[in-house]
Amino acid sequence: MNLTDHKKKFYDQLSEIHVLHGVDALLGWDQQVYMPPKASDGRAAQIEYISLLAHRRFTEPEFMQCVDALAESLDQPSDDDRVNVREVKRALDRQRKLPDEFVAEKARASAVGYDTWVKARPSSDFEAVKPILTQIVDLARREADLIGYVEHPYDALLDAYEPYSKLSVVKPLLTGLAEKLRTMIPGIAGKYEHIDDPKGVYEESKQYAMGREIAADLGYDFQGGRLDKTAHPFMTTIGKNDVRITTRYYEDNFLPALYGVIHETGHALYELGLPADHLGTPCGEAVSMGVHESQSRLWENLIGRRRSFMVYLHRVFSKHFPDAAATMDEDRLWMHANKVKPDLIRVEADEVTYTQHIVVRMLLEEALVAGSLQVDELPGAWDDLYQKYLGLRSPTLKNGVMQDVHWFSGAIGYFPSYALGNLYNSMMMETAQNTIPDLDAQIAAGDFSQILGWLRTNVHEHGMRFTGPELIKRISGRDLESETFAQYVAEKFR
Amino acid sequence: MNLTDHKKKFYDQLSEIHVLHGVDALLGWDQQVYMPPKASDGRAAQIEYISLLAHRRFTEPEFMQCVDALAESLDQPSDDDRVNVREVKRALDRQRKLPDEFVAEKARASAVGYDTWVKARPSSDFEAVKPILTQIVDLARREADLIGYVEHPYDALLDAYEPYSKLSVVKPLLTGLAEKLRTMIPGIAGKYEHIDDPKGVYEESKQYAMGREIAADLGYDFQGGRLDKTAHPFMTTIGKNDVRITTRYYEDNFLPALYGVIHETGHALYELGLPADHLGTPCGEAVSMGVHESQSRLWENLIGRRRSFMVYLHRVFSKHFPDAAATMDEDRLWMHANKVKPDLIRVEADEVTYTQHIVVRMLLEEALVAGSLQVDELPGAWDDLYQKYLGLRSPTLKNGVMQDVHWFSGAIGYFPSYALGNLYNSMMMETAQNTIPDLDAQIAAGDFSQILGWLRTNVHEHGMRFTGPELIKRISGRDLESETFAQYVAEKFR
């Protein structure tokens, strides 16, 4: 094949894999949103078949040869071709280092781990998950060895979620920030001790209507999306102009569903803002999990929990819940939305304490992967780190070391991305605010078009053309750092 | 390969194709139920990809060889193997007679035909659809020639929906019945002239709740199914224990949604009653479109419009619409549900006049395929046949020859199945009633378990082990005939 043939095959096959990923996403979405309960076995078989098909198309020898040939010969390629070949080769290089038996063993262990965790968690039965977690950690170490690394085995795992990142960069950023936050948290949390949750009865259908209105105002196009209800909120991309979000509702408190919607809307706006002409190729894909999380958290926290947002929010809230709004002014709403309190559960943590939860997990993952910590020492090490970073010890393992699904389902190395999102978005927002001087007036008026436009131009439209570190340098002129986020917290909660 | 290998490949490949069909069904279901409007292009690509994949797997040379080898060597096979090989070979024989270019041309023409029809129908613009319909009819004739036939080219088309059936059998059955009905309809319809539709305001959410309750009472397991809202009601099978139905709502009349639900529940009960161990093979598939329609219409009409059903229905209706129920007793409910009136629209026709709509279409299809009728003569021929069988002429083409999507989307030969359903189910019901003497008491009490059990044992559980004609002979001891249905109508509306 000549270069033109290779290029054609490259893009044809990527577009086929893109179709399969969309189908897979629909199978997964339906499974969590509308699938009848008894259908789960059949659905698992459908998902397995389609995922395997996508995997096989991606790792087909002819396709790999074609990617390798393009990587070698693309000396004077278009920028987009260069990016696409670079990123596909990067993903492929990871995959081809893992033998089929290893992939199968990991898939099995992850499935068993998940099932075991679901059953063992309610009774905090760590003994029950210990054997499978030991196997999963062992698999993670073997995966790191198979993939290879220069500095630390953890880098090989981290790279799956944060391309071009390393523990030696991420760890000082996050632990440094956590140290600063440790000293700040008691002072901030103290101010909120007298604030209760917003009591009331908030009908689900009204919460849905409010969430939908706010998502639309933020710029989420419901002609290319949906908002549904699930046990765990998520965003998923099913195809071009088909990016869906979900949330969950508590009828005694409207905040979790609302901020769930805003968070997932942030993810969806990123996906819908990726260049449509490049869908299915890296130029039309998100940079990393950390940059994705920067978008969800930017909308959720930096915009959605801003004082000026409360002017807008109070107006919308009054429309859907006039009685409750009459008892809650903008300041009160701000306090409810910005309550800072060290607590045990990561997914419920506020934006200030959130980093601490991540640092605990990252340090434990590092030690597990390095082999300096054994699985049976994990609960104790967990408690010690929670004591250190949040001043708390969990009375139960289910709300301690067993609270998150990640490790038990085979995902080790994912957690740092969540916290990196805060670093990225605080630096983005600093630049954006300088570009849009009257941003707060716009937000108060419910006009989010300029900030969304800024994100589209500076983040979304690039797809993977820049790596995360390159992107933030382009935006801010600086390397990724945690000082901006620390400053933001200090100023916001002064 | 030896016989064991062939058998293994045969069943493995069928199960793969079954997975793909389920995925395809989910893509189609979502498209009609929840997909965001702007996603339609991407969805079309996903559906095309998955359908093509299923088609390729089915018509793969190795698979065809394997089916042929099994067909020749299965002299002493198990009954199930024999049925599965026979039916797969039958479907395959149809497909391999059609060259790829023909299949592609037909797919294109069907897509263009559908789009053209959607645009042209509102303004009754028959000129706009004439060229594409002419092409579709020409394709149908070519398809008949390619597939081959002994008696009439129409047989080759009919066979796709009614295996083992022929025009020389179906036509006298249906036209004979239509002649009888022609003489009966004026007398029956006359009795209903003073009956209006049930006026009122019937909230959609309450109609949904009532429909769901009734479907569940009939035996539809919502742990393996769902009821959603669409523009056109349908039933679809997505996988094992995943058979979904939809309906549409009119807030001024509860009957269309209700009988839509009961009709689709009938289809769903058949699918859920097919032997689960044989899913994906003919032994786990429905016999024909006609037998499928026999099930939907049995529940909709022979049970759902029965006098004893009104006892049950009035009770459920009173629960969901107490005010309306207070003004409508069981007899009144029966009259509303059993209004007979010659009208122009097939999908809104009552059980008595329905056959007439089908006969008109069947006769026109026969003449088009035989070449004795040209497309530009179609509107006139349509009107003449409506005049003959229903005493009506449509003032507009959109409610005349352009009312149904079938022809314009390439489906010629499908219509007879709808009416055959009535013939099958009246004969089934006659036998079932003899087996369950207190059926009406059970129905009045809302207990449908015995009639469902009878259908499971006598129809559902056989899959395709018997052909339609064999099945009805096994049940009734007689060949398929229309006298039983005519008798049923005569007695019911005496």
mmCIF file with all atom_site columns, N, CA, C and O in Angstrom, chain A residues 299-326:
data_model
loop_
_atom_site.group_PDB
_atom_site.id
_atom_site.type_symbol
_atom_site.label_atom_id
_atom_site.label_alt_id
_atom_site.label_comp_id
_atom_site.label_asym_id
_atom_site.label_entity_id
_atom_site.label_seq_id
_atom_site.pdbx_PDB_ins_code
_atom_site.Cartn_x
_atom_site.Cartn_y
_atom_site.Cartn_z
_atom_site.occupancy
_atom_site.B_iso_or_equiv
_atom_site.pdbx_formal_charge
_atom_site.auth_seq_id
_atom_site.auth_comp_id
_atom_site.auth_asym_id
_atom_site.auth_atom_id
_atom_site.pdbx_PDB_model_num
ATOM 1   N N  . TRP A 1 299 ? -17.768 24.358 35.192 1.00 0.00 ? 299 TRP A N  1
ATOM 2   C CA . TRP A 1 299 ? -19.179 24.765 35.188 1.00 0.00 ? 299 TRP A CA 1
ATOM 3   C C  . TRP A 1 299 ? -19.816 24.538 36.551 1.00 0.00 ? 299 TRP A C  1
ATOM 4   O O  . TRP A 1 299 ? -20.582 25.372 37.035 1.00 0.00 ? 299 TRP A O  1
ATOM 5   N N  . GLU A 1 300 ? -19.469 23.417 37.180 1.00 0.00 ? 300 GLU A N  1
ATOM 6   C CA . GLU A 1 300 ? -20.096 23.108 38.468 1.00 0.00 ? 300 GLU A CA 1
ATOM 7   C C  . GLU A 1 300 ? -19.666 24.096 39.555 1.00 0.00 ? 300 GLU A C  1
ATOM 8   O O  . GLU A 1 300 ? -20.508 24.640 40.277 1.00 0.00 ? 300 GLU A O  1
ATOM 9   N N  . ASN A 1 301 ? -18.354 24.329 39.665 1.00 0.00 ? 301 ASN A N  1
ATOM 10  C CA . ASN A 1 301 ? -17.835 25.096 40.796 1.00 0.00 ? 301 ASN A CA 1
ATOM 11  C C  . ASN A 1 301 ? -17.487 26.535 40.455 1.00 0.00 ? 301 ASN A C  1
ATOM 12  O O  . ASN A 1 301 ? -17.966 27.460 41.098 1.00 0.00 ? 301 ASN A O  1
ATOM 13  N N  . LEU A 1 302 ? -16.631 26.715 39.448 1.00 0.00 ? 302 LEU A N  1
ATOM 14  C CA . LEU A 1 302 ? -16.122 28.063 39.180 1.00 0.00 ? 302 LEU A CA 1
ATOM 15  C C  . LEU A 1 302 ? -17.224 28.965 38.639 1.00 0.00 ? 302 LEU A C  1
ATOM 16  O O  . LEU A 1 302 ? -17.198 30.173 38.844 1.00 0.00 ? 302 LEU A O  1
ATOM 17  N N  . ILE A 1 303 ? -18.193 28.380 37.937 1.00 0.00 ? 303 ILE A N  1
ATOM 18  C CA . ILE A 1 303 ? -19.351 29.168 37.511 1.00 0.00 ? 303 ILE A CA 1
ATOM 19  C C  . ILE A 1 303 ? -20.551 28.908 38.426 1.00 0.00 ? 303 ILE A C  1
ATOM 20  O O  . ILE A 1 303 ? -21.100 29.824 39.020 1.00 0.00 ? 303 ILE A O  1
ATOM 21  N N  . GLY A 1 304 ? -20.912 27.638 38.553 1.00 0.00 ? 304 GLY A N  1
ATOM 22  C CA . GLY A 1 304 ? -22.159 27.284 39.250 1.00 0.00 ? 304 GLY A CA 1
ATOM 23  C C  . GLY A 1 304 ? -22.185 27.607 40.741 1.00 0.00 ? 304 GLY A C  1
ATOM 24  O O  . GLY A 1 304 ? -23.269 27.671 41.334 1.00 0.00 ? 304 GLY A O  1
ATOM 25  N N  . ARG A 1 305 ? -21.041 27.772 41.350 1.00 0.00 ? 305 ARG A N  1
ATOM 26  C CA . ARG A 1 305 ? -21.019 28.091 42.781 1.00 0.00 ? 305 ARG A CA 1
ATOM 27  C C  . ARG A 1 305 ? -20.497 29.510 43.042 1.00 0.00 ? 305 ARG A C  1
ATOM 28  O O  . ARG A 1 305 ? -20.138 29.861 44.168 1.00 0.00 ? 305 ARG A O  1
ATOM 29  N N  . ARG A 1 306 ? -20.456 30.304 41.985 1.00 0.00 ? 306 ARG A N  1
ATOM 30  C CA . ARG A 1 306 ? -20.003 31.679 42.053 1.00 0.00 ? 306 ARG A CA 1
ATOM 31  C C  . ARG A 1 306 ? -21.114 32.552 42.644 1.00 0.00 ? 306 ARG A C  1
ATOM 32  O O  . ARG A 1 306 ? -22.286 32.266 42.473 1.00 0.00 ? 306 ARG A O  1
ATOM 33  N N  . ARG A 1 307 ? -20.719 33.648 43.284 1.00 0.00 ? 307 ARG A N  1
ATOM 34  C CA . ARG A 1 307 ? -21.727 34.543 43.856 1.00 0.00 ? 307 ARG A CA 1
ATOM 35  C C  . ARG A 1 307 ? -22.655 35.098 42.772 1.00 0.00 ? 307 ARG A C  1
ATOM 36  O O  . ARG A 1 307 ? -23.870 35.146 42.942 1.00 0.00 ? 307 ARG A O  1
ATOM 37  N N  . SER A 1 308 ? -22.088 35.488 41.620 1.00 0.00 ? 308 SER A N  1
ATOM 38  C CA . SER A 1 308 ? -22.936 36.083 40.573 1.00 0.00 ? 308 SER A CA 1
ATOM 39  C C  . SER A 1 308 ? -23.917 35.057 39.997 1.00 0.00 ? 308 SER A C  1
ATOM 40  O O  . SER A 1 308 ? -24.999 35.409 39.534 1.00 0.00 ? 308 SER A O  1
ATOM 41  N N  . PHE A 1 309 ? -23.550 33.784 40.035 1.00 0.00 ? 309 PHE A N  1
ATOM 42  C CA . PHE A 1 309 ? -24.445 32.735 39.533 1.00 0.00 ? 309 PHE A CA 1
ATOM 43  C C  . PHE A 1 309 ? -25.711 32.661 40.389 1.00 0.00 ? 309 PHE A C  1
ATOM 44  O O  . PHE A 1 309 ? -26.774 32.276 39.917 1.00 0.00 ? 309 PHE A O  1
ATOM 45  N N  . MET A 1 310 ? -25.567 33.035 41.677 1.00 0.00 ? 310 MET A N  1
ATOM 46  C CA . MET A 1 310 ? -26.708 32.943 42.595 1.00 0.00 ? 310 MET A CA 1
ATOM 47  C C  . MET A 1 310 ? -27.825 33.931 42.202 1.00 0.00 ? 310 MET A C  1
ATOM 48  O O  . MET A 1 310 ? -28.995 33.683 42.470 1.00 0.00 ? 310 MET A O  1
ATOM 49  N N  . VAL A 1 311 ? -27.444 35.032 41.560 1.00 0.00 ? 311 VAL A N  1
ATOM 50  C CA . VAL A 1 311 ? -28.441 35.991 41.083 1.00 0.00 ? 311 VAL A CA 1
ATOM 51  C C  . VAL A 1 311 ? -29.308 35.303 40.029 1.00 0.00 ? 311 VAL A C  1
ATOM 52  O O  . VAL A 1 311 ? -30.538 35.354 40.065 1.00 0.00 ? 311 VAL A O  1
ATOM 53  N N  . TYR A 1 312 ? -28.633 34.649 39.105 1.00 0.00 ? 312 TYR A N  1
ATOM 54  C CA . TYR A 1 312 ? -29.342 33.895 38.055 1.00 0.00 ? 312 TYR A CA 1
ATOM 55  C C  . TYR A 1 312 ? -30.119 32.725 38.667 1.00 0.00 ? 312 TYR A C  1
ATOM 56  O O  . TYR A 1 312 ? -31.307 32.531 38.397 1.00 0.00 ? 312 TYR A O  1
ATOM 57  N N  . LEU A 1 313 ? -29.415 31.951 39.518 1.00 0.00 ? 313 LEU A N  1
ATOM 58  C CA . LEU A 1 313 ? -30.027 30.741 40.079 1.00 0.00 ? 313 LEU A CA 1
ATOM 59  C C  . LEU A 1 313 ? -31.270 31.060 40.894 1.00 0.00 ? 313 LEU A C  1
ATOM 60  O O  . LEU A 1 313 ? -32.279 30.365 40.817 1.00 0.00 ? 313 LEU A O  1
ATOM 61  N N  . HIS A 1 314 ? -31.199 32.130 41.668 1.00 0.00 ? 314 HIS A N  1
ATOM 62  C CA . HIS A 1 314 ? -32.345 32.476 42.498 1.00 0.00 ? 314 HIS A CA 1
ATOM 63  C C  . HIS A 1 314 ? -33.573 32.786 41.640 1.00 0.00 ? 314 HIS A C  1
ATOM 64  O O  . HIS A 1 314 ? -34.699 32.431 41.988 1.00 0.00 ? 314 HIS A O  1
ATOM 65  N N  . ARG A 1 315 ? -33.316 33.396 40.491 1.00 0.00 ? 315 ARG A N  1
ATOM 66  C CA . ARG A 1 315 ? -34.404 33.717 39.572 1.00 0.00 ? 315 ARG A CA 1
ATOM 67  C C  . ARG A 1 315 ? -35.056 32.435 39.037 1.00 0.00 ? 315 ARG A C  1
ATOM 68  O O  . ARG A 1 315 ? -36.267 32.284 39.040 1.00 0.00 ? 315 ARG A O  1
ATOM 69  N N  . VAL A 1 316 ? -34.219 31.498 38.599 1.00 0.00 ? 316 VAL A N  1
ATOM 70  C CA . VAL A 1 316 ? -34.753 30.237 38.060 1.00 0.00 ? 316 VAL A CA 1
ATOM 71  C C  . VAL A 1 316 ? -35.407 29.411 39.173 1.00 0.00 ? 316 VAL A C  1
ATOM 72  O O  . VAL A 1 316 ? -36.486 28.838 39.000 1.00 0.00 ? 316 VAL A O  1
ATOM 73  N N  . PHE A 1 317 ? -34.751 29.379 40.308 1.00 0.00 ? 317 PHE A N  1
ATOM 74  C CA . PHE A 1 317 ? -35.258 28.640 41.462 1.00 0.00 ? 317 PHE A CA 1
ATOM 75  C C  . PHE A 1 317 ? -36.643 29.163 41.864 1.00 0.00 ? 317 PHE A C  1
ATOM 76  O O  . PHE A 1 317 ? -37.565 28.379 42.152 1.00 0.00 ? 317 PHE A O  1
ATOM 77  N N  . SER A 1 318 ? -36.802 30.491 41.837 1.00 0.00 ? 318 SER A N  1
ATOM 78  C CA . SER A 1 318 ? -38.089 31.097 42.205 1.00 0.00 ? 318 SER A CA 1
ATOM 79  C C  . SER A 1 318 ? -39.211 30.673 41.271 1.00 0.00 ? 318 SER A C  1
ATOM 80  O O  . SER A 1 318 ? -40.375 30.603 41.664 1.00 0.00 ? 318 SER A O  1
ATOM 81  N N  . LYS A 1 319 ? -38.822 30.421 40.015 1.00 0.00 ? 319 LYS A N  1
ATOM 82  C CA . LYS A 1 319 ? -39.813 30.021 39.023 1.00 0.00 ? 319 LYS A CA 1
ATOM 83  C C  . LYS A 1 319 ? -40.322 28.611 39.326 1.00 0.00 ? 319 LYS A C  1
ATOM 84  O O  . LYS A 1 319 ? -41.517 28.334 39.213 1.00 0.00 ? 319 LYS A O  1
ATOM 85  N N  . HIS A 1 320 ? -39.417 27.730 39.698 1.00 0.00 ? 320 HIS A N  1
ATOM 86  C CA . HIS A 1 320 ? -39.787 26.319 39.885 1.00 0.00 ? 320 HIS A CA 1
ATOM 87  C C  . HIS A 1 320 ? -40.219 26.016 41.315 1.00 0.00 ? 320 HIS A C  1
ATOM 88  O O  . HIS A 1 320 ? -41.023 25.126 41.548 1.00 0.00 ? 320 HIS A O  1
ATOM 89  N N  . PHE A 1 321 ? -39.634 26.745 42.287 1.00 0.00 ? 321 PHE A N  1
ATOM 90  C CA . PHE A 1 321 ? -39.967 26.502 43.692 1.00 0.00 ? 321 PHE A CA 1
ATOM 91  C C  . PHE A 1 321 ? -40.215 27.843 44.390 1.00 0.00 ? 321 PHE A C  1
ATOM 92  O O  . PHE A 1 321 ? -39.413 28.264 45.227 1.00 0.00 ? 321 PHE A O  1
ATOM 93  N N  . PRO A 1 322 ? -41.315 28.500 44.030 1.00 0.00 ? 322 PRO A N  1
ATOM 94  C CA . PRO A 1 322 ? -41.521 29.864 44.560 1.00 0.00 ? 322 PRO A CA 1
ATOM 95  C C  . PRO A 1 322 ? -41.554 29.922 46.087 1.00 0.00 ? 322 PRO A C  1
ATOM 96  O O  . PRO A 1 322 ? -41.003 30.859 46.674 1.00 0.00 ? 322 PRO A O  1
ATOM 97  N N  . ASP A 1 323 ? -42.161 28.931 46.730 1.00 0.00 ? 323 ASP A N  1
ATOM 98  C CA . ASP A 1 323 ? -42.261 28.984 48.191 1.00 0.00 ? 323 ASP A CA 1
ATOM 99  C C  . ASP A 1 323 ? -40.888 28.877 48.842 1.00 0.00 ? 323 ASP A C  1
ATOM 100 O O  . ASP A 1 323 ? -40.541 29.651 49.738 1.00 0.00 ? 323 ASP A O  1
ATOM 101 N N  . ALA A 1 324 ? -40.109 27.897 48.376 1.00 0.00 ? 324 ALA A N  1
ATOM 102 C CA . ALA A 1 324 ? -38.777 27.712 48.951 1.00 0.00 ? 324 ALA A CA 1
ATOM 103 C C  . ALA A 1 324 ? -37.898 28.930 48.676 1.00 0.00 ? 324 ALA A C  1
ATOM 104 O O  . ALA A 1 324 ? -37.126 29.367 49.543 1.00 0.00 ? 324 ALA A O  1
ATOM 105 N N  . ALA A 1 325 ? -38.011 29.492 47.477 1.00 0.00 ? 325 ALA A N  1
ATOM 106 C CA . ALA A 1 325 ? -37.171 30.639 47.107 1.00 0.00 ? 325 ALA A CA 1
ATOM 107 C C  . ALA A 1 325 ? -37.478 31.861 47.964 1.00 0.00 ? 325 ALA A C  1
ATOM 108 O O  . ALA A 1 325 ? -36.595 32.680 48.245 1.00 0.00 ? 325 ALA A O  1
ATOM 109 N N  . ALA A 1 326 ? -38.734 31.955 48.406 1.00 0.00 ? 326 ALA A N  1
ATOM 110 C CA . ALA A 1 326 ? -39.120 33.100 49.231 1.00 0.00 ? 326 ALA A CA 1
ATOM 111 C C  . ALA A 1 326 ? -38.402 33.084 50.581 1.00 0.00 ? 326 ALA A C  1
ATOM 112 O O  . ALA A 1 326 ? -38.181 34.119 51.204 1.00 0.00 ? 326 ALA A O  1
#
